[in-house]
Tab-separated table of C-alpha atoms in Angstrom:
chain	number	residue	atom	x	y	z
A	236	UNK	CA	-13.932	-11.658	13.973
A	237	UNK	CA	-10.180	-10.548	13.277
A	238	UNK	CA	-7.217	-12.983	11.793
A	239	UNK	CA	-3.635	-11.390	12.515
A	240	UNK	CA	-0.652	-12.203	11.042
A	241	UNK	CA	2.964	-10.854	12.065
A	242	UNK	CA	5.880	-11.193	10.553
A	243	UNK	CA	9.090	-9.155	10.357
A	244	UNK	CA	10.947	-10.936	13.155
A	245	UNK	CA	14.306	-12.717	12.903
A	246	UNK	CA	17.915	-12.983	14.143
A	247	UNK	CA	19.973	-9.633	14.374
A	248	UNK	CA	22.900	-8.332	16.925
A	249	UNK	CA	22.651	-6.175	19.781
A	250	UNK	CA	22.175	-2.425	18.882
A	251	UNK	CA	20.330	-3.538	15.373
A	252	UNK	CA	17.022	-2.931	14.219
A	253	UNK	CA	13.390	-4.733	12.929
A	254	UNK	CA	10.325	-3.593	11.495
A	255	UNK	CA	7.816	-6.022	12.990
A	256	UNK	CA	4.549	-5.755	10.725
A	257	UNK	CA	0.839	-7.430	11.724
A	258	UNK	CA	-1.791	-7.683	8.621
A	259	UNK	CA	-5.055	-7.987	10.167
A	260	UNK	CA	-8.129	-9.370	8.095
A	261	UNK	CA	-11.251	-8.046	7.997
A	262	UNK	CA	-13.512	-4.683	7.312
A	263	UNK	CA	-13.454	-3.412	11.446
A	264	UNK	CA	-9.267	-3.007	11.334
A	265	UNK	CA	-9.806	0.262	11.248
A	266	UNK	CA	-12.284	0.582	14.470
A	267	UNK	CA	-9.828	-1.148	16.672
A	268	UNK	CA	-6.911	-0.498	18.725
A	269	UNK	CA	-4.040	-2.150	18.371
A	270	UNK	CA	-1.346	-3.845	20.627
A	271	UNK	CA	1.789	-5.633	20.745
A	272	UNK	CA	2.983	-7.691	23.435
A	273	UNK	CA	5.753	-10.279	24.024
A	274	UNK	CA	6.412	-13.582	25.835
A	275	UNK	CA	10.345	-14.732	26.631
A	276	UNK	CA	10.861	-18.031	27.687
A	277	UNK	CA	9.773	-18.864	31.499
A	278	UNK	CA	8.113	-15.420	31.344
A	279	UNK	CA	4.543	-14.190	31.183
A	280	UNK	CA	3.127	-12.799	27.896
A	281	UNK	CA	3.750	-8.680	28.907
A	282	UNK	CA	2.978	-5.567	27.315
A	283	UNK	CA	4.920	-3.458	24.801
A	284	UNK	CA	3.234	-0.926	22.721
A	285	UNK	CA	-0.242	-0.107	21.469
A	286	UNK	CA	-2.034	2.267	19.439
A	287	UNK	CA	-5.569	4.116	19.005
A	288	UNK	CA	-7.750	3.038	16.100
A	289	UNK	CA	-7.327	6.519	15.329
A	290	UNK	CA	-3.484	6.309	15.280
A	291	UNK	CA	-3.532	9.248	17.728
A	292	UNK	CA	-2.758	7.967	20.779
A	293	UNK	CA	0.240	5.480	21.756
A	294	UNK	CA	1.291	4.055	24.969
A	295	UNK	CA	4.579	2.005	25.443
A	296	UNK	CA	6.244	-0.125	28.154
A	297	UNK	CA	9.007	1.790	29.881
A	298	UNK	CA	11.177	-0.984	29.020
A	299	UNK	CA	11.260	-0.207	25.218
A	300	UNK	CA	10.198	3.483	24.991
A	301	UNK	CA	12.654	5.861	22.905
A	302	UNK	CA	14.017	2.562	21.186
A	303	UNK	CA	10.198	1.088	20.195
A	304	UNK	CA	7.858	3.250	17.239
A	305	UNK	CA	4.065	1.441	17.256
A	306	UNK	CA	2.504	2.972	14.001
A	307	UNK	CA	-0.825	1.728	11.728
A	308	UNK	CA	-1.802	2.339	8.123
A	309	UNK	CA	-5.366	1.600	8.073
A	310	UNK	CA	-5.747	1.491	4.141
A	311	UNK	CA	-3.324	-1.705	4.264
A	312	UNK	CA	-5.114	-3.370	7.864
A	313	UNK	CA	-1.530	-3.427	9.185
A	314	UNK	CA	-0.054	-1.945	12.301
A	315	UNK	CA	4.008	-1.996	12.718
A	316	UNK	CA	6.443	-2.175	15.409
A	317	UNK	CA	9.816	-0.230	14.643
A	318	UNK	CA	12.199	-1.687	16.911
A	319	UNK	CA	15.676	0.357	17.057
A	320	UNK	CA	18.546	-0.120	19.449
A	321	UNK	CA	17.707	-3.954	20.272
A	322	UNK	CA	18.991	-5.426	22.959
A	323	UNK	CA	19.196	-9.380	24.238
A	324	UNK	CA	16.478	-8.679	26.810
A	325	UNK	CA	14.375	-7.908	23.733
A	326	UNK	CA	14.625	-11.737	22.365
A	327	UNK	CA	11.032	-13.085	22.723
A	328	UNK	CA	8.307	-14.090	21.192
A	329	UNK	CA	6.332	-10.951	19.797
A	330	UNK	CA	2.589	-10.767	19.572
A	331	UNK	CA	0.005	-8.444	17.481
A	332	UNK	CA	-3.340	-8.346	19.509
A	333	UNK	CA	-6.899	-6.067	18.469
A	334	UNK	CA	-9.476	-5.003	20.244
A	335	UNK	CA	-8.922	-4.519	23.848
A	336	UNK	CA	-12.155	-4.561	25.752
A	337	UNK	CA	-10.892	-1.879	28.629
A	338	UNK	CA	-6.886	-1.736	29.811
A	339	UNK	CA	-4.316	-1.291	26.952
A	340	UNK	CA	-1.391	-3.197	29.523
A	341	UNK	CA	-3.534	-6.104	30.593
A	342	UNK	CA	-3.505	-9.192	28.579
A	343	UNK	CA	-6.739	-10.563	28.982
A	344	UNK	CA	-8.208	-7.908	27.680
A	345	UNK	CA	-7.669	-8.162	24.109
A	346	UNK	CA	-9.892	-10.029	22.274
A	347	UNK	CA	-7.879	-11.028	19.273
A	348	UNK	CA	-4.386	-12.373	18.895
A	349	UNK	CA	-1.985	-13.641	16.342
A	350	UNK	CA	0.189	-16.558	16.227
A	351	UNK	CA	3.624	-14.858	17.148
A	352	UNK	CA	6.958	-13.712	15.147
A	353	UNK	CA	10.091	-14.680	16.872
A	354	UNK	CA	12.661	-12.068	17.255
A	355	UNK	CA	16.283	-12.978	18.317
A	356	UNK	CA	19.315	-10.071	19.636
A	357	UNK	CA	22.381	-11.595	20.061
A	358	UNK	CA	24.865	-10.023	21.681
């Protein structure tokens, strides 16, 4: 069993940036992958960004790649999401997940999620 926590999110303007952060709980941090995904109002819960337990492989929506960094630090249990050159389409509710069982992009998958960090672009 996993706990995650995010935090990090917040209101900013169009073109700004955040530095979403997820502390996970827990000796096995280190053994998982790592995801984060985000649900806008009316919309399904989709995929942005995850990362190898390993840190050496990273995947990323097309939506948010070249603006989007997904990065871990096993020592501190916490994976990040560097978000650069926001945009309004961004605003949602963003979501740390561990442990996918097979398919980084699907959201069933993952067998651990945390409770959500609101991020906000205004334009």
């Amino acid at each position: 069993q996993v706990q995650l926590v995010e935090s990090g999110g917040g209101l900013v303007q169009a073109g700004g940036s955040l530095r979403l952060s997820c502390a996970a709980s827990g000796r096995t941090f280190s053994t998982y992958h790592m995801g984060w995904f985000r649900q806008a109002p009316g919309k399904e819960r989709e995929f942005v960004a995850a990362i190898s337990w390993s840190g050496t492989t990273r995947s990323y929506a097309d939506s948010v790649k070249g603006r989007f960094t997904i990065s871990r630090d096993n020592d501190k249990n916490t994976v990040y999401l560097q978000m650069n050159s926001l945009k309004p389409e961004d605003t949602a509710v963003y979501y740390c997940a561990a442990n996918p069982s097979a398919g980084w992009r699907t959201v069933t998958k993952w067998n651990y999620w945390g409770q959500g960090t609101q991020v906000t672009v205004s334009s």
